[in-house]
Short mmCIF file of C-alpha atoms in Angstrom, two decimals:
data_model
loop_
_atom_site.label_atom_id
_atom_site.label_comp_id
_atom_site.label_asym_id
_atom_site.label_seq_id
_atom_site.Cartn_x
_atom_site.Cartn_y
_atom_site.Cartn_z
CA UNK A 117 -16.90 -23.65 -30.21
CA UNK A 118 -14.16 -24.05 -27.11
CA UNK A 119 -13.72 -20.85 -25.29
CA UNK A 120 -11.52 -18.64 -25.90
CA UNK A 121 -8.86 -16.81 -23.06
CA UNK A 122 -9.65 -13.07 -23.47
CA UNK A 123 -6.04 -11.59 -24.08
CA UNK A 124 -4.96 -9.36 -21.37
CA UNK A 125 -3.91 -5.32 -23.17
CA UNK A 126 -0.63 -5.04 -23.09
CA UNK A 127 1.14 -2.46 -20.48
CA UNK A 128 4.61 -0.74 -19.79
CA UNK A 129 7.07 -2.24 -17.34
CA UNK A 130 7.20 -0.22 -14.27
CA UNK A 131 9.65 1.49 -12.59
CA UNK A 132 10.67 1.91 -9.21
CA UNK A 133 8.54 5.64 -10.20
CA UNK A 134 5.81 4.08 -10.43
CA UNK A 135 5.25 2.96 -6.78
CA UNK A 136 4.58 5.15 -3.83
CA UNK A 137 7.29 5.83 -1.23
CA UNK A 138 7.43 4.27 2.43
CA UNK A 139 6.36 7.40 3.84
CA UNK A 140 3.36 8.55 2.16
CA UNK A 141 2.46 4.70 2.20
CA UNK A 142 2.76 4.68 6.13
CA UNK A 143 0.55 8.22 6.09
CA UNK A 144 -2.61 6.94 4.17
CA UNK A 145 -1.63 3.28 6.88
CA UNK A 146 -2.64 5.38 9.61
CA UNK A 147 -3.98 8.69 8.37
CA UNK A 148 -7.52 9.61 10.04
CA UNK A 149 -10.84 9.16 7.95
CA UNK A 150 -14.54 9.78 8.23
CA UNK A 151 -16.50 6.50 8.16
CA UNK A 152 -19.91 7.36 7.05
CA UNK A 153 -22.54 5.62 9.36
CA UNK A 154 -24.12 2.31 8.73
CA UNK A 155 -26.74 1.76 6.34
CA UNK A 156 -28.74 0.23 9.28
CA UNK A 157 -29.09 1.10 12.92
CA UNK A 158 -28.62 -0.57 15.57
CA UNK A 159 -26.67 -1.02 18.99
CA UNK A 160 -23.16 -2.44 19.12
CA UNK A 161 -22.97 -5.37 21.22
CA UNK A 162 -19.86 -4.75 22.75
CA UNK A 163 -16.72 -1.73 22.10
CA UNK A 164 -15.39 -3.84 19.51
CA UNK A 165 -18.76 -3.38 17.22
CA UNK A 166 -17.60 0.14 16.56
CA UNK A 167 -16.30 0.92 13.36
CA UNK A 168 -12.77 2.68 14.07
CA UNK A 169 -12.36 5.69 12.45
CA UNK A 170 -8.76 5.29 11.19
CA UNK A 171 -6.51 3.33 8.59
CA UNK A 172 -6.35 2.65 4.91
CA UNK A 173 -5.26 -0.19 3.01
CA UNK A 174 -2.07 -0.02 1.25
CA UNK A 175 -1.38 -2.69 -1.54
CA UNK A 176 3.01 -4.17 -0.97
CA UNK A 177 4.52 -5.62 -3.06
CA UNK A 178 7.84 -8.65 -2.80
CA UNK A 179 9.97 -9.10 -5.56
CA UNK A 180 9.86 -10.43 -8.95
CA UNK A 181 12.05 -13.37 -7.77
CA UNK A 182 10.24 -14.52 -5.17
CA UNK A 183 6.24 -14.26 -4.70
CA UNK A 184 5.72 -11.53 -7.13
CA UNK A 185 2.84 -10.84 -5.74
CA UNK A 186 0.66 -8.07 -3.58
CA UNK A 187 -0.98 -8.03 -0.59
CA UNK A 188 -3.77 -6.14 0.03
CA UNK A 189 -3.09 -4.92 3.67
CA UNK A 190 -4.44 -2.36 6.78
CA UNK A 191 -3.94 -2.40 10.55
CA UNK A 192 -5.58 -4.61 12.43
CA UNK A 193 -7.00 -2.61 14.65
CA UNK A 194 -9.06 -0.76 11.76
CA UNK A 195 -10.52 -3.31 10.48
CA UNK A 196 -14.26 -2.56 9.83
CA UNK A 197 -16.83 -5.37 8.34
CA UNK A 198 -17.18 -3.52 5.12
CA UNK A 199 -13.32 -3.31 4.46
CA UNK A 200 -13.26 -7.01 5.40
CA UNK A 201 -16.08 -7.31 2.43
CA UNK A 202 -13.92 -5.72 -0.01
CA UNK A 203 -10.71 -7.23 0.79
CA UNK A 204 -12.84 -10.83 0.67
CA UNK A 205 -14.09 -9.95 -2.74
CA UNK A 206 -10.63 -9.20 -4.39
CA UNK A 207 -8.18 -11.28 -2.54
CA UNK A 208 -7.67 -15.14 -2.39
CA UNK A 209 -9.87 -14.56 0.60
CA UNK A 210 -7.59 -16.03 2.91
CA UNK A 211 -7.82 -13.74 5.69
CA UNK A 212 -3.98 -13.54 7.43
CA UNK A 213 -3.52 -11.68 10.62
CA UNK A 214 0.78 -10.93 11.16
CA UNK A 215 1.83 -10.07 14.19
CA UNK A 216 5.28 -9.84 16.21
CA UNK A 217 6.39 -13.12 17.96
CA UNK A 218 5.81 -11.30 21.63
CA UNK A 219 1.73 -11.60 20.74
CA UNK A 220 1.46 -15.18 19.14
CA UNK A 221 2.86 -16.16 22.99
CA UNK A 222 0.58 -14.12 24.72
CA UNK A 223 -2.33 -15.47 22.57
CA UNK A 224 -1.21 -18.90 23.24
CA UNK A 225 -0.86 -19.48 19.38
CA UNK A 226 1.38 -22.76 18.12
CA UNK A 227 2.44 -22.93 14.85
CA UNK A 228 0.11 -24.85 13.02
CA UNK A 229 2.79 -27.45 11.95
CA UNK A 230 5.60 -29.17 13.22
CA UNK A 231 7.13 -29.25 10.75
CA UNK A 232 6.77 -26.58 8.49
CA UNK A 233 7.44 -27.13 4.72
CA UNK A 234 5.18 -24.20 3.48
CA UNK A 235 7.40 -22.88 -0.13
CA UNK A 236 8.79 -19.49 2.09
CA UNK A 237 8.32 -20.60 5.41
CA UNK A 238 5.67 -18.78 6.20
CA UNK A 239 4.80 -18.89 10.27
CA UNK A 240 1.28 -20.26 10.28
CA UNK A 241 -0.47 -20.55 13.69
CA UNK A 242 -3.38 -22.32 14.73
CA UNK A 243 -6.45 -20.58 13.44
CA UNK A 244 -8.68 -18.37 15.25
CA UNK A 245 -12.17 -16.70 15.61
CA UNK A 246 -13.32 -14.39 18.42
CA UNK A 247 -14.44 -16.27 21.11
CA UNK A 248 -17.49 -13.09 20.99
CA UNK A 249 -21.53 -13.72 21.49
CA UNK A 250 -21.77 -11.46 18.07
CA UNK A 251 -19.87 -14.54 16.24
CA UNK A 252 -21.69 -16.97 14.66
CA UNK A 253 -20.30 -18.67 12.03
CA UNK A 254 -16.78 -17.03 12.38
CA UNK A 255 -16.26 -16.75 8.59
CA UNK A 256 -18.75 -13.48 7.88
CA UNK A 257 -17.23 -10.33 6.60
CA UNK A 258 -18.72 -8.71 10.42
CA UNK A 259 -17.18 -12.33 12.39
CA UNK A 260 -13.90 -12.15 10.91
CA UNK A 261 -13.27 -8.13 11.31
CA UNK A 262 -14.69 -8.51 15.00
CA UNK A 263 -11.95 -10.96 15.45
CA UNK A 264 -8.81 -9.15 14.02
CA UNK A 265 -9.86 -6.41 15.57
CA UNK A 266 -10.05 -8.71 19.02
CA UNK A 267 -5.85 -9.37 18.37
CA UNK A 268 -5.10 -5.50 18.74
CA UNK A 269 -7.91 -5.01 21.61
CA UNK A 270 -5.32 -4.19 24.78
CA UNK A 271 -7.37 -7.06 26.90
CA UNK A 272 -7.71 -9.30 24.75
CA UNK A 273 -5.04 -12.21 25.69
CA UNK A 274 -5.49 -16.46 25.29
CA UNK A 275 -9.25 -16.70 26.36
CA UNK A 276 -10.25 -14.36 24.00
CA UNK A 277 -9.90 -16.55 20.90
CA UNK A 278 -11.58 -19.88 19.67
CA UNK A 279 -9.31 -22.54 17.70
CA UNK A 280 -10.07 -23.29 15.57
CA UNK A 281 -10.98 -20.44 13.54
CA UNK A 282 -11.29 -19.00 9.89
CA UNK A 283 -8.68 -16.10 10.92
CA UNK A 284 -4.89 -17.63 10.27
CA UNK A 285 -2.71 -15.25 12.85
CA UNK A 286 0.97 -15.57 11.44
CA UNK A 287 4.65 -15.49 13.38
CA UNK A 288 6.89 -12.13 12.30
CA UNK A 289 10.36 -12.34 12.26
CA UNK A 290 11.72 -10.90 15.37
CA UNK A 291 14.21 -8.70 13.12
CA UNK A 292 11.27 -7.80 10.64
CA UNK A 293 12.24 -7.41 7.20
CA UNK A 294 15.82 -7.57 7.47
CA UNK A 295 16.01 -10.75 8.20
CA UNK A 296 12.74 -11.62 6.14
CA UNK A 297 11.83 -9.69 3.34
CA UNK A 298 8.01 -11.37 3.26
CA UNK A 299 4.36 -10.22 3.44
CA UNK A 300 4.16 -11.13 7.22
CA UNK A 301 7.14 -8.99 8.14
CA UNK A 302 6.51 -6.30 6.31
CA UNK A 303 2.94 -5.79 7.69
CA UNK A 304 3.80 -5.84 10.87
CA UNK A 305 7.12 -3.27 9.88
CA UNK A 306 4.17 -0.74 8.91
CA UNK A 307 2.29 -0.67 12.70
CA UNK A 308 5.46 -0.45 14.26
CA UNK A 309 6.22 2.29 12.00
CA UNK A 310 2.94 3.87 12.95
CA UNK A 311 2.97 3.25 16.40
CA UNK A 312 0.25 0.87 16.44
CA UNK A 313 -0.11 -2.85 17.74
CA UNK A 314 1.67 -4.83 16.39
CA UNK A 315 -0.71 -7.07 14.36
CA UNK A 316 -2.28 -6.58 10.71
CA UNK A 317 -4.30 -8.40 8.32
CA UNK A 318 -3.22 -9.32 4.76
CA UNK A 319 -4.44 -11.25 1.73
CA UNK A 320 -3.49 -11.94 -1.49
CA UNK A 321 -4.75 -10.07 -4.26
CA UNK A 322 -5.79 -11.96 -6.89
CA UNK A 323 -7.93 -10.91 -10.71
CA UNK A 324 -11.37 -11.11 -10.75
CA UNK A 325 -11.46 -12.38 -14.58
CA UNK A 326 -14.38 -12.70 -16.74
CA UNK A 327 -16.92 -15.37 -16.60
CA UNK A 328 -17.42 -17.64 -19.30
CA UNK A 329 -20.85 -17.12 -21.14
CA UNK A 330 -23.66 -20.01 -19.61
CA UNK A 331 -20.98 -21.95 -17.22
CA UNK A 332 -20.10 -22.02 -14.10
CA UNK A 333 -16.19 -21.17 -14.89
CA UNK A 334 -14.55 -18.01 -14.84
CA UNK A 335 -11.17 -16.78 -16.48
CA UNK A 336 -9.36 -14.64 -13.71
CA UNK A 337 -8.13 -16.68 -10.06
CA UNK A 338 -4.69 -15.71 -10.65
CA UNK A 339 -2.33 -14.10 -8.56
CA UNK A 340 -2.20 -9.88 -9.35
CA UNK A 341 1.57 -9.11 -10.14
CA UNK A 342 3.24 -5.39 -10.31
CA UNK A 343 1.33 -4.18 -13.71
CA UNK A 344 -2.14 -5.31 -12.26
CA UNK A 345 -1.85 -4.15 -8.68
CA UNK A 346 -0.29 -0.67 -9.57
CA UNK A 347 -3.81 -0.68 -11.98
CA UNK A 348 -6.07 -1.97 -9.34
CA UNK A 349 -4.49 1.01 -6.36
CA UNK A 350 -5.06 3.49 -9.08
CA UNK A 351 -8.60 3.39 -9.50
CA UNK A 352 -8.95 3.06 -5.84
CA UNK A 353 -7.20 5.25 -4.61
CA UNK A 354 -4.84 2.46 -2.39
CA UNK A 355 -0.86 3.77 -2.12
CA UNK A 356 1.17 0.76 -3.27
CA UNK A 357 4.70 -0.07 -2.12
CA UNK A 358 7.11 -2.68 -2.13
CA UNK A 359 9.34 -4.64 0.43
CA UNK A 360 12.53 -3.30 -1.50
CA UNK A 361 11.91 0.18 -0.62
CA UNK A 362 11.05 -0.99 3.08
CA UNK A 363 13.17 -2.82 3.63
CA UNK A 364 15.55 0.69 2.39
CA UNK A 365 13.39 3.03 4.63
CA UNK A 366 13.77 0.72 7.78
CA UNK A 367 17.57 0.43 7.05
CA UNK A 368 18.23 3.85 6.79
CA UNK A 369 16.07 4.20 10.30
CA UNK A 370 17.20 1.91 12.39
CA UNK A 371 20.36 0.45 10.95
CA UNK A 372 21.20 -2.65 9.81
CA UNK A 373 20.14 -6.18 11.05
CA UNK A 374 22.59 -7.62 12.97
CA UNK A 375 22.13 -11.70 13.90
CA UNK A 376 19.05 -13.41 13.76
CA UNK A 377 17.83 -9.94 12.87
CA UNK A 378 18.39 -7.52 15.63
CA UNK A 379 19.25 -4.47 15.49
#
């Protein structure tokens, strides 16, 4: 007998009122947290191995006529091993680090390809791992979290990273979300508005689905859309907001973008 895909419960259509305000999301993005100690005691190899004490995830959705997807986003300087493990478990596992154009230059990160034919022109650079003795394969939650934090370290430079690696930097447009309404620019805008180093960590949320009994298959793997993202956030106390609202907020604070996205 063929397996039948489980039916999803009908959820009412979402409205603007279902989402958190940008100030509320921004508050969580940069709020101070008390992080419990690790269950294992060890001496950190360097300061980057110490868990940061600030910052939470937020979920940001783009418009229904674009990708209509939700990304889990955190400032790079706050990324811990446990946060990375959570991110990998609930997303595609493709860990990207949007950053300002100036940072891609300072880290000597050229574009991944000369001719970008990606559907939304997402500006992937070459991939990286931190050039740190604590990094082994580069793929573990510990290693990828350390690479992300290294990108936000004040003394980091081009020599601080190996290429290629397991983290994918993205170059944001200089005009931010007023120039391009993508998750890349939204993540960097949140860092800028919070007064943080302009590099974040993002990955696309996916539905975990249901494992098909006695097989190595799963009904899940499709992208989380608006309703799914709201339910995911509500269950975990994560603020959910939209790029549309972020554009309005940034415009109200900084004005309209001019030529090439500049104010």
